Tab-separated table of C-alpha atoms in Angstrom:
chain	number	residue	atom	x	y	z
A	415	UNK	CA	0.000	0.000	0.000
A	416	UNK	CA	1.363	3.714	-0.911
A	417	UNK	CA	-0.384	6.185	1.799
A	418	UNK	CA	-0.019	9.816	1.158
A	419	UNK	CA	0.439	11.681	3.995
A	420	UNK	CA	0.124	15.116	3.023
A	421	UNK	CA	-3.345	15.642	1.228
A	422	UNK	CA	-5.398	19.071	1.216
A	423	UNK	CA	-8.916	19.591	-0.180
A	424	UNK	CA	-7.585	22.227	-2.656
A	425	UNK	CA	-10.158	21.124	-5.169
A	426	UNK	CA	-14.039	22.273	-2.437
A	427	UNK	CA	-16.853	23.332	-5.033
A	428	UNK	CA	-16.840	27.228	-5.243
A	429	UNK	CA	-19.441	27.719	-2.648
A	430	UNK	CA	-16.718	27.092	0.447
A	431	UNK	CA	-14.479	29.997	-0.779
A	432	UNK	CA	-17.887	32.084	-1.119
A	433	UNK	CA	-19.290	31.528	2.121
A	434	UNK	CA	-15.435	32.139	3.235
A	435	UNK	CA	-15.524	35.627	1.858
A	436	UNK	CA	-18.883	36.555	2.914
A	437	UNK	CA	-17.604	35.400	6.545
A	438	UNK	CA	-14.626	37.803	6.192
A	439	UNK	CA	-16.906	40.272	4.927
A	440	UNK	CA	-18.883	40.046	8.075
A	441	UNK	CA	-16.227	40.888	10.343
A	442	UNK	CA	-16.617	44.673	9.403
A	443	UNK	CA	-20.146	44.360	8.513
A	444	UNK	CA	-22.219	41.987	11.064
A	445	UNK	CA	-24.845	41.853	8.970
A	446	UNK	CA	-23.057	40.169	6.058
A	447	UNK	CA	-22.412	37.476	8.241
A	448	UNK	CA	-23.347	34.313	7.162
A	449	UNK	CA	-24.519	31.309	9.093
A	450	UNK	CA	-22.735	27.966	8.682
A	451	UNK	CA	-26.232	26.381	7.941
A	452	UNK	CA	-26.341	28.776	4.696
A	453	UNK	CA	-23.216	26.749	3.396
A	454	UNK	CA	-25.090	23.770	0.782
A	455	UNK	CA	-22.801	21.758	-0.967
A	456	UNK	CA	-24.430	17.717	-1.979
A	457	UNK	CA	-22.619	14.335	-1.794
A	458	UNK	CA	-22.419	14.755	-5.570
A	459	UNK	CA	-20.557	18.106	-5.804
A	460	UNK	CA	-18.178	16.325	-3.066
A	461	UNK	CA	-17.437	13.404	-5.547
A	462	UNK	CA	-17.559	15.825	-8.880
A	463	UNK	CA	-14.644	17.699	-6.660
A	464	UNK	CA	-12.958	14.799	-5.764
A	465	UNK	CA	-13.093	12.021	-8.784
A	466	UNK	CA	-12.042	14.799	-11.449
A	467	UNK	CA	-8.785	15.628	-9.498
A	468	UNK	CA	-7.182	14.189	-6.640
A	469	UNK	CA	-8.564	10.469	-7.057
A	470	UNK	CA	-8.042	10.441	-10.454
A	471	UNK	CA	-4.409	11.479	-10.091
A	472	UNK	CA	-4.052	8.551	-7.123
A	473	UNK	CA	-5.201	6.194	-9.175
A	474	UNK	CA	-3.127	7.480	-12.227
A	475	UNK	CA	-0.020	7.466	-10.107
A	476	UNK	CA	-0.540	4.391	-7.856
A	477	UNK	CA	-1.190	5.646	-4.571
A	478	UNK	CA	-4.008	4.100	-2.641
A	479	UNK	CA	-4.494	6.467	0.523
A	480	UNK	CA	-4.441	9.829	1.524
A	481	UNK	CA	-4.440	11.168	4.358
A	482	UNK	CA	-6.336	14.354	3.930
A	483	UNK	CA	-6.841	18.119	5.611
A	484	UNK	CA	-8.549	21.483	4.928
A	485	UNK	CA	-6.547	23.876	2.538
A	486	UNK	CA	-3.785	25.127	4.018
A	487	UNK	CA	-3.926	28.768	2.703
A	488	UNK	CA	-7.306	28.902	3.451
A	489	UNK	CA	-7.067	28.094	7.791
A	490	UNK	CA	-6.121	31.584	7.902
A	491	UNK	CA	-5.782	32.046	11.535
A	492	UNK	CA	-5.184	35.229	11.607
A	493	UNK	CA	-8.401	36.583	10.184
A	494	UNK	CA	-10.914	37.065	12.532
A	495	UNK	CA	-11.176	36.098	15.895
A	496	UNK	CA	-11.709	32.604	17.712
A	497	UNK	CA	-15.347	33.037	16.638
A	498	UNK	CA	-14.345	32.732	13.342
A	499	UNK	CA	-11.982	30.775	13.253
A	500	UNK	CA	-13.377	28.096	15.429
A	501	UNK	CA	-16.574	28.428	12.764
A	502	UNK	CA	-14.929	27.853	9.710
A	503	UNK	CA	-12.329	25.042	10.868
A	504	UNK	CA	-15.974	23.334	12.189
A	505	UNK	CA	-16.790	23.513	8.581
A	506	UNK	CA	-13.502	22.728	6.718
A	507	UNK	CA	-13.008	19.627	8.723
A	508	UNK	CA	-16.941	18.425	8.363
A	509	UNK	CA	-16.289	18.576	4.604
A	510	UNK	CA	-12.947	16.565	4.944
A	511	UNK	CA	-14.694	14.285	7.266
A	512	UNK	CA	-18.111	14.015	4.364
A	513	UNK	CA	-15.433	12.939	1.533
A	514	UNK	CA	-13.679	10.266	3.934
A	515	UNK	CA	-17.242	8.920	4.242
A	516	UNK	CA	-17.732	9.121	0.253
A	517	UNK	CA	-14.178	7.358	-0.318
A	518	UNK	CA	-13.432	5.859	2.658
A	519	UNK	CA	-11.160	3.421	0.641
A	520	UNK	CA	-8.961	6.236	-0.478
A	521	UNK	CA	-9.167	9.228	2.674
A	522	UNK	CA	-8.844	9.873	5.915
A	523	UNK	CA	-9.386	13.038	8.123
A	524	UNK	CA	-6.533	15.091	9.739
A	525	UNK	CA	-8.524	17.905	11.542
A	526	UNK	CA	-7.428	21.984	10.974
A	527	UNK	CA	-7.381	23.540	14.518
A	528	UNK	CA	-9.444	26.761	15.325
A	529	UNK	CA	-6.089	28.565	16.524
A	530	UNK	CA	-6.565	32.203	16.635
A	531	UNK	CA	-3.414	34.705	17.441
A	532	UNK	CA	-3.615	35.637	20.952
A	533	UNK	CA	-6.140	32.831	22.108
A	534	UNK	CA	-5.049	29.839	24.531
A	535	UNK	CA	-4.846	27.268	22.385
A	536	UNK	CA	-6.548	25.146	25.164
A	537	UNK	CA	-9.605	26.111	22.977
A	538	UNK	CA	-8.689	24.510	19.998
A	539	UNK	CA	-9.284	21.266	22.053
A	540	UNK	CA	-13.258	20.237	21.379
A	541	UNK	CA	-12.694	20.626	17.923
A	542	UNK	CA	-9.954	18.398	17.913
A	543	UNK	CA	-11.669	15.774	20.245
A	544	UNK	CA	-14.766	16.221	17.810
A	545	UNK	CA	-12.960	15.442	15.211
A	546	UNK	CA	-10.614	12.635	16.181
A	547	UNK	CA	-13.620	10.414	18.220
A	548	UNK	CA	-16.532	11.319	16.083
A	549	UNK	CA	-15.172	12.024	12.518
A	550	UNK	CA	-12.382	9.215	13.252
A	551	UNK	CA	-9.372	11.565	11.997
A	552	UNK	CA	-6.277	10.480	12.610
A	553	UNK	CA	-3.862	13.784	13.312
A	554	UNK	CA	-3.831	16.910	13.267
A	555	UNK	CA	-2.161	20.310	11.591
A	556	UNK	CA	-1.077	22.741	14.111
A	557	UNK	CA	0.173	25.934	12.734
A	558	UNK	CA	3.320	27.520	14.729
A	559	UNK	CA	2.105	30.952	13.759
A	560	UNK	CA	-1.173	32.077	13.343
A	561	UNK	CA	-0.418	35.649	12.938
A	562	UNK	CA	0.364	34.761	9.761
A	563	UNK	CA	3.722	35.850	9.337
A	564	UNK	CA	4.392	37.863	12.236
A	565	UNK	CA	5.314	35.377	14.679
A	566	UNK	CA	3.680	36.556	17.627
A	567	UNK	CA	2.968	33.161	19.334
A	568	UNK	CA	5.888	31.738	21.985
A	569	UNK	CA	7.749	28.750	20.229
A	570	UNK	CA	6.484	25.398	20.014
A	571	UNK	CA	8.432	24.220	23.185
A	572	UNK	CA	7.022	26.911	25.465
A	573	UNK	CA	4.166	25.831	28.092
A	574	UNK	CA	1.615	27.978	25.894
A	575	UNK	CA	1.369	24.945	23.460
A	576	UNK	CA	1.296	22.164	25.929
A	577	UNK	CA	-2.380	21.779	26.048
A	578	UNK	CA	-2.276	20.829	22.562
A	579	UNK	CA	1.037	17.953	23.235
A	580	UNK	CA	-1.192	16.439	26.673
A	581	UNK	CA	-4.223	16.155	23.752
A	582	UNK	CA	-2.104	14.303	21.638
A	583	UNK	CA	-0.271	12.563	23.756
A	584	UNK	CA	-3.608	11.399	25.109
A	585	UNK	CA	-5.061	10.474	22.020
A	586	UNK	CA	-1.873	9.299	20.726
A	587	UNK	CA	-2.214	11.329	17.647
A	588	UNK	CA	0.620	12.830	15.631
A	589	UNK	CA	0.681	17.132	14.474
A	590	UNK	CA	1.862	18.027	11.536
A	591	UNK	CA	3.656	21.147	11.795
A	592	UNK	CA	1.744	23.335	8.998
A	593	UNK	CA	1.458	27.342	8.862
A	594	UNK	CA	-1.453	28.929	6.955
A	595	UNK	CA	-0.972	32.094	4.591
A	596	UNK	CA	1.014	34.229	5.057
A	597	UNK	CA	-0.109	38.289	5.710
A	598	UNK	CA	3.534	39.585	5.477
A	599	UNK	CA	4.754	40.974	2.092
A	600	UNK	CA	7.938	40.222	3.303
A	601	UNK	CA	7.278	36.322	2.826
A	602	UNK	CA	5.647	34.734	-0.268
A	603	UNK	CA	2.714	32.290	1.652
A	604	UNK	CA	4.141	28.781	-0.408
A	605	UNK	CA	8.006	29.878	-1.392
A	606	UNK	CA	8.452	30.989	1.817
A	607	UNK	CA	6.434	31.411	4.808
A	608	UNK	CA	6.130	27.723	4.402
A	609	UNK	CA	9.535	26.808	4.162
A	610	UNK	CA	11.008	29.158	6.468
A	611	UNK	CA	8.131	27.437	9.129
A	612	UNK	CA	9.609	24.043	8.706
A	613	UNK	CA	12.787	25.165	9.411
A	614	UNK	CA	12.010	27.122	12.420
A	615	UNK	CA	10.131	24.702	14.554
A	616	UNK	CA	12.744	22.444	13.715
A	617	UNK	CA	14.866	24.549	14.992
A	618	UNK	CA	12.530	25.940	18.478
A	619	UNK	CA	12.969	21.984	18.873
A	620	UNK	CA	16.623	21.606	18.771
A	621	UNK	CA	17.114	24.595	21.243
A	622	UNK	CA	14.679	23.095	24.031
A	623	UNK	CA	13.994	19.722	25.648
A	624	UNK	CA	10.025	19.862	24.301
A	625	UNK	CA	10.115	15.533	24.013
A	626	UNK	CA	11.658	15.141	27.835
A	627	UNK	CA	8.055	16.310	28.753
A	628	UNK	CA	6.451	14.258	26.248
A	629	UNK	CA	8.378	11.455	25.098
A	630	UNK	CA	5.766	9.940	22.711
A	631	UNK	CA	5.103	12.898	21.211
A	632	UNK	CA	5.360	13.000	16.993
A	633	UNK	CA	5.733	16.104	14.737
A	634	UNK	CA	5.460	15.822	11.057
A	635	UNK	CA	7.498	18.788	9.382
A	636	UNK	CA	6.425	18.759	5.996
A	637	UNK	CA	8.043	20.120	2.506
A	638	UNK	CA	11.230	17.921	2.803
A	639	UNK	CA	11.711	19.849	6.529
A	640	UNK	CA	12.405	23.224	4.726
A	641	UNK	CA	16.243	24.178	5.101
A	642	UNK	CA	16.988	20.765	7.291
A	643	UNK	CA	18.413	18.445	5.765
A	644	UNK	CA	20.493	20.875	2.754
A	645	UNK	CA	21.592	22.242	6.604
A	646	UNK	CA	21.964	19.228	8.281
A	647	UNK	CA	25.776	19.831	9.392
A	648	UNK	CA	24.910	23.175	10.346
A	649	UNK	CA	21.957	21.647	12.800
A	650	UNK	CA	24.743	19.063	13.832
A	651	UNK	CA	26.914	21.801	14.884
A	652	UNK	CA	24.776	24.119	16.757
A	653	UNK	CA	23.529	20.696	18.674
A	654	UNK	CA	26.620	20.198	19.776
A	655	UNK	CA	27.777	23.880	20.922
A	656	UNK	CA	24.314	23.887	22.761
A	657	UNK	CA	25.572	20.532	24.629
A	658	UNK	CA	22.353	18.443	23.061
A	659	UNK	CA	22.711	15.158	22.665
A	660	UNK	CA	23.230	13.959	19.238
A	661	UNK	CA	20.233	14.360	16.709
A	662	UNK	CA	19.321	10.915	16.149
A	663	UNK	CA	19.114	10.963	19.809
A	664	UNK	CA	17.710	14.254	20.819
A	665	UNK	CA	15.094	15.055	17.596
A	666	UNK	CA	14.374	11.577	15.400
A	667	UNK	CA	12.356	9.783	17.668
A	668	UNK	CA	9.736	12.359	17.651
A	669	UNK	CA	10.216	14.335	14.412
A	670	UNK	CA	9.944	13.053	10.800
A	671	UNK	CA	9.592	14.726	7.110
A	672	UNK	CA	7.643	14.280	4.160
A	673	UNK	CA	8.265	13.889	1.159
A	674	UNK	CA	7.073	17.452	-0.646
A	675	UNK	CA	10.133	18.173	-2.413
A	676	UNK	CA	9.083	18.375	-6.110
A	677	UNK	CA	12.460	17.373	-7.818
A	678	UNK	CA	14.787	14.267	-7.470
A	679	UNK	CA	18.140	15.899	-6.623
A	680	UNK	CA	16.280	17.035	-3.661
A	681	UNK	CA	14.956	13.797	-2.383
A	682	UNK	CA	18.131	11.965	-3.141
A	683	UNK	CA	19.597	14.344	-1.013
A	684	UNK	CA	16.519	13.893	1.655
A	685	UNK	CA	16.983	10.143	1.479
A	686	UNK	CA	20.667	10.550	2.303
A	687	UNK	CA	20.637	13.044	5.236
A	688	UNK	CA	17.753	11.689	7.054
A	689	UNK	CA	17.757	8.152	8.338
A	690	UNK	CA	14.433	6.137	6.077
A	691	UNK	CA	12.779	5.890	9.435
A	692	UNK	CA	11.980	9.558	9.874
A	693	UNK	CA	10.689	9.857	6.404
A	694	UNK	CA	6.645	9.661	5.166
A	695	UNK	CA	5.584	9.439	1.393
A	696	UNK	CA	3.915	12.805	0.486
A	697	UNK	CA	2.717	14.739	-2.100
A	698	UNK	CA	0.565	17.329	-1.592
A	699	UNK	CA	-0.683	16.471	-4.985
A	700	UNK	CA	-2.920	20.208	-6.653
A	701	UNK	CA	-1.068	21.891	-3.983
A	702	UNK	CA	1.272	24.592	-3.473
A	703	UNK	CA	3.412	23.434	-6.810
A	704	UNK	CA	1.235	22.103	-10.003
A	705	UNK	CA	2.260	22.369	-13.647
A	706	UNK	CA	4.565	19.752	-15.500
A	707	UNK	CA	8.056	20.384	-15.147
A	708	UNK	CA	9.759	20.586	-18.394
A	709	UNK	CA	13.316	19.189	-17.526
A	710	UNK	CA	11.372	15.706	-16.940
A	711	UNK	CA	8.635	16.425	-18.638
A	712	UNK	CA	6.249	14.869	-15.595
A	713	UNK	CA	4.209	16.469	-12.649
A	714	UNK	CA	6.364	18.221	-9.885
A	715	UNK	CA	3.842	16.970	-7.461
A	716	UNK	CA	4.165	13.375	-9.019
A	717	UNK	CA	6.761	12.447	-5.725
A	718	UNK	CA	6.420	8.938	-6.022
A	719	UNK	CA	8.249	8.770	-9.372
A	720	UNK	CA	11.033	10.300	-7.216
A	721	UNK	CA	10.881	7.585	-4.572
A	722	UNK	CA	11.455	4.974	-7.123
A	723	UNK	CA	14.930	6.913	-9.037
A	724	UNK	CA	16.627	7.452	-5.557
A	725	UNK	CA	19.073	5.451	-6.012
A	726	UNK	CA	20.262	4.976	-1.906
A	727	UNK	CA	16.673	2.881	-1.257
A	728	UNK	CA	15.997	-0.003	-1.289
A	729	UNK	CA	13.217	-2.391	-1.842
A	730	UNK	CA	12.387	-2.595	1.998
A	731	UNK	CA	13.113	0.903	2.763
A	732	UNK	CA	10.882	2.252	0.094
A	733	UNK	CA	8.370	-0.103	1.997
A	734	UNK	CA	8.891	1.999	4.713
A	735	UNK	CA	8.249	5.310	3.078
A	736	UNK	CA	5.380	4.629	1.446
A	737	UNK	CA	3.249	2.542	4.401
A	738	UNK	CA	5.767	1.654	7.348
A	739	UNK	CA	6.612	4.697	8.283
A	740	UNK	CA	2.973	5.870	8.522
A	741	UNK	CA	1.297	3.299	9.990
A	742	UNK	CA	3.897	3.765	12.786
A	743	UNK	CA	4.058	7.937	13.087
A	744	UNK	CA	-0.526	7.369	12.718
A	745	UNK	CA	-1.415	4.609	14.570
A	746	UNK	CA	-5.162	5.250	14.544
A	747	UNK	CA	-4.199	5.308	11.217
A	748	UNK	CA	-2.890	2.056	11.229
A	749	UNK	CA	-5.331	0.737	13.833
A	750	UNK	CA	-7.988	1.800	10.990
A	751	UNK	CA	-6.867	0.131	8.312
A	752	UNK	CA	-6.051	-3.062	9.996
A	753	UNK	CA	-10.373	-2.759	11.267
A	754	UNK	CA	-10.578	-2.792	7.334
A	755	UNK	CA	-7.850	-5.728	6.773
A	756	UNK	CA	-5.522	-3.561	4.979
């Protein structure tokens, strides 16, 4: 089995985005404001939205599951305030939750929090029980920054976060580490608000003892890690003048990367760096990077083609990449599939 671990519904019918923008609208004007009952999209607009796009690219490309969130761009955490936010993650993650039920063969849930900057994330927590014992997600995306660029949240080892991490560790549920768009000219949302997140939390975790508190606890950086692994001596280094324990020690039981990379130099250089244990197939196929690249003349987003060049795995570790790895770093995940006898 080939699981995809980094799936977003970029492809909602048209009504989501324009009950989205009449719920901006009604921040200024309460009157605009719609109510989530007003949203109406069928079963059948779910599977026109789905079959036309990211199941027909699984099936084209051989991937059987994905495990699958609200847009990225689109949590927005920074618009609005908990009201909001907590309103329209309610709604992303239903819809996420309605096409798991459509296709439960191919998806499964990871839940968008209802973070808001300035706001205890303690409240993010019934939507996050809601959706991992009622909707049967399997993880969640926690965004290090909902200002949106600015940074105004403590780092992800401070005490702010840790009602989040006893959630999780509770639930035994895995985050992956995903910002939102970014509201700073200074940083392009996908080139590199993203990428510059990855590398930061990586980073907030190197310079703290975050997994001495919780042990069990599992982060998913996604988009190769950002900076990590081209970095990785640098990271090595500073580990050591901090007096931190080695990194296979002190970070890779608890952290792993995807696979969101887009070319194969980079993931023969992911593959290298980072031990095959610490790495999840991804794709985040009609994502941040579409379009066919024309050195190779194939999808960017088409990861698993890169999987099978890299030329350092082998048979069992791409095993471990593309199912291992993930049943291990998801276990309701895992525990899921084996209820199905996958």
């Amino acid at each position: 089995m080939i699981i995809d671990v980094h799936g977003h519904y970029t492809t909602a019918p048209k009504q989501l985005e324009e009950w989205r923008n009449r719920q901006i609208a009604g921040i200024k004007d309460p009157s605009a404001k719609p109510k989530a009952s007003e949203l109406k999209i069928s079963d059948d607009e779910l599977r026109d939205s789905i079959e036309g796009n990211q199941l027909r690219l699984m099936k084209e490309r051989g991937s059987d599951l994905t495990v699958f969130s609200p847009r990225a761009s689109f949590m927005a955490h920074h618009i609005g305030d908990f009201e909001v936010s907590s309103t329209w993650a309610g709604i992303c993650n239903e819809l996420c939750h309605r096409v798991s039920k459509l296709f439960p063969d191919h998806f499964i849930g990871v839940a968008m929090l209802p973070q808001s900057p300035g706001v205890d994330p303690k409240t993010c927590i019934p939507e996050l029980e809601k959706c991992i014992n009622e909707y049967g997600f399997v993880g969640i995306n926690l965004n290090p920054d909902p200002s949106g660029g600015h940074w105004t949240s403590p780092p992800l080892t401070d005490r702010h976060w840790y009602p989040i991490y006893e959630k999780m560790v509770e639930l035994d549920i895995p985050a992956m580490i995903h910002v939102s768009t970014s509201c700073n000219a200074c940083f392009h949302t996908t080139g590199s608000h993203y990428l510059n997140a990855d590398t930061t939390a990586f980073m907030q975790c190197l310079t703290a003892d975050l997994f001495k508190d919780f042990p069990t606890l599992r982060f998913l950086i996604p988009h190769g890690g950002g900076a990590v692994p081209y970095h990785w001596g640098r990271f090595r280094g500073l580990a050591q003048e901090m007096k931190k324990p080695l990194l296979r020690d002190h970070l890779l039981k608890n952290i792993f990367f995807d696979t969101c990379v887009y070319h194969q130099p980079g993931i023969d250089l992911l593959t290298n760096v980072i031990p095959v244990d610490n790495i999840l197939f991804a794709s985040e196929m009609i994502g941040a990077v579409r379009g066919i690249d024309p050195e190779t003349g194939f999808n960017y987003d088409d990861t698993r083609r890169y999987i099978e060049a890299a030329p350092s795995l082998s048979a069992d570790d791409r095993a471990k990449i593309y199912e291992g790895n993930a049943r291990r770093v998801f276990p309701r995940l895992d525990a899921a599939l084996k209820a199905r006898g996958r």
